[in-house]
GROMACS .gro file of C-alpha atoms in nm:
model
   93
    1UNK     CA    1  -9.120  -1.648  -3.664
    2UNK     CA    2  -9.239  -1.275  -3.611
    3UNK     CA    3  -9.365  -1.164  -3.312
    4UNK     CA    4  -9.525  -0.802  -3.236
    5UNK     CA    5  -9.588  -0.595  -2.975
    6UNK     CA    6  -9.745  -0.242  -2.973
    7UNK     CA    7  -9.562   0.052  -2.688
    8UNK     CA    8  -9.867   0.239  -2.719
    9UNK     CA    9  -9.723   0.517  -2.474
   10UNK     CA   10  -9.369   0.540  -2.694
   11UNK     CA   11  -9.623   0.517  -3.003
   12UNK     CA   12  -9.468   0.225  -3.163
   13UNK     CA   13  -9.485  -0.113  -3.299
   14UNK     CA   14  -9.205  -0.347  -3.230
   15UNK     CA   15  -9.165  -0.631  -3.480
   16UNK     CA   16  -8.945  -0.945  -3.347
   17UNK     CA   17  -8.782  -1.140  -3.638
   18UNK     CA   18  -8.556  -1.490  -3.504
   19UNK     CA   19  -8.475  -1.700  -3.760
   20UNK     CA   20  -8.381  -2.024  -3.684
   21UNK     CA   21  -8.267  -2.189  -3.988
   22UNK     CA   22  -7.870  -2.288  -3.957
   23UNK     CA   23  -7.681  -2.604  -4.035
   24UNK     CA   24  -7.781  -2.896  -3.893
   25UNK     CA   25  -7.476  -3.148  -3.995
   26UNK     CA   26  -7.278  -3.038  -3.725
   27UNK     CA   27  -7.473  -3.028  -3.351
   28UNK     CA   28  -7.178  -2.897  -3.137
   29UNK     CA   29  -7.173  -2.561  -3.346
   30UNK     CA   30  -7.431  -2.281  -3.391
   31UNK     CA   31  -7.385  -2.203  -3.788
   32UNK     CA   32  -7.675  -2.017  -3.876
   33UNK     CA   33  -7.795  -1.960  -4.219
   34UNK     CA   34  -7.846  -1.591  -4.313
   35UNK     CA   35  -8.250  -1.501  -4.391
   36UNK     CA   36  -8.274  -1.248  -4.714
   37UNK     CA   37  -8.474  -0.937  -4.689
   38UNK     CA   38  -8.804  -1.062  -4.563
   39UNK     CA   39  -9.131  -0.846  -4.714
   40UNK     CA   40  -9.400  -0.711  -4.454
   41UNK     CA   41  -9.735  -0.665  -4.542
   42UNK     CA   42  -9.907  -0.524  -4.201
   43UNK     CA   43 -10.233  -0.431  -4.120
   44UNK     CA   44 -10.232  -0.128  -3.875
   45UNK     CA   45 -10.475  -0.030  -3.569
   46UNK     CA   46 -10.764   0.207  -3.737
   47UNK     CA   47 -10.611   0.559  -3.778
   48UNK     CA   48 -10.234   0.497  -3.734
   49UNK     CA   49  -9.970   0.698  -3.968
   50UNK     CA   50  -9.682   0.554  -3.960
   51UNK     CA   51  -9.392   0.805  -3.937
   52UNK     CA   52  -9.064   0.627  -3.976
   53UNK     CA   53  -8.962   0.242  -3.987
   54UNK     CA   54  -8.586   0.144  -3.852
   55UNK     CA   55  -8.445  -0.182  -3.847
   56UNK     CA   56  -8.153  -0.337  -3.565
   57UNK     CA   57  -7.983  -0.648  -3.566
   58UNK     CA   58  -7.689  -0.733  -3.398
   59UNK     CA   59  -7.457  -0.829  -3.706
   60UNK     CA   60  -7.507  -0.471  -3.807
   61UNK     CA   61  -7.379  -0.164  -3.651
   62UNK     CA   62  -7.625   0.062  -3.547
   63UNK     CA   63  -7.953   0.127  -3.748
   64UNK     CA   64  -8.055   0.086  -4.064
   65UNK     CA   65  -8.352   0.341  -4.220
   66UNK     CA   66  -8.628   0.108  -4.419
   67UNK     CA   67  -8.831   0.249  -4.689
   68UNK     CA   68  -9.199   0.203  -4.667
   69UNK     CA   69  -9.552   0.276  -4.813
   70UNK     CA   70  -9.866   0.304  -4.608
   71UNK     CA   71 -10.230   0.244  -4.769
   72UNK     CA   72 -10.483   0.323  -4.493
   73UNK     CA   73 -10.453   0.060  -4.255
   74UNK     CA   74 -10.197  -0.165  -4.485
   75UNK     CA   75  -9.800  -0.084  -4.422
   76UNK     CA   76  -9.587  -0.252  -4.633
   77UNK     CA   77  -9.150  -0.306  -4.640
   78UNK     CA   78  -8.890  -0.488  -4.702
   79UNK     CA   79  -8.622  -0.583  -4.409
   80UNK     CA   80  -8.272  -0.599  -4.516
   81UNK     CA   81  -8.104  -1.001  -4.452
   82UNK     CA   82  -8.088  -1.107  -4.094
   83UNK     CA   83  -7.865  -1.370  -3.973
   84UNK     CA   84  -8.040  -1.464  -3.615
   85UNK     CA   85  -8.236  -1.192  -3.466
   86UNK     CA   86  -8.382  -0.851  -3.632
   87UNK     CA   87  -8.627  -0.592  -3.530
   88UNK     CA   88  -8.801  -0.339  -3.669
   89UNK     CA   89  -8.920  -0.058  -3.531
   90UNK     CA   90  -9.240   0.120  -3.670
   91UNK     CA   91  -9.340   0.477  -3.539
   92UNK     CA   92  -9.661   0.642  -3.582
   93UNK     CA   93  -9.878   0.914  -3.501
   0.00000   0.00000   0.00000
């Protein structure tokens, strides 16, 4: 699942990815199953330009820059892999 929010005074979208695929055979465990990169095709507010996209998760150290393309009110990337939790953080004008 991917939830969004918008921090309209930061100007920034916020894009929550959890995924909760992991091994089911054994029940007292967590053993999560890594996600690939997942692609994002967004459609922006009217009159946004985006500025920079960064990605977080916590199996990574620090942040990781995400190359992007923007095509009036479409913004498109690709995440890197996630193993639980990712965000991605989209700044605009």
């Amino acid at each position: 699942p991917v939830h969004a929010h918008r921090q309209t005074e930061r100007r920034r979208l916020l894009l929550h990815f959890v995924n909760y695929n992991r091994n089911e055979e054994d029940q007292a465990k967590e053993a999560p199953i890594s996600a690939g990169p997942v692609g994002v095709d967004l459609r922006l507010p009217p009159g946004l330009q985006v500025t920079g996209v960064r990605f977080l998760t916590p199996e990574v150290r620090g942040e990781q820059t995400v190359e992007f393309s923007q095509s009036k009110d479409r913004l498109r990337f690709l995440t890197p892999g996630l193993l639980v939790y990712g965000l991605a953080v989209i700044e605009y004008e």
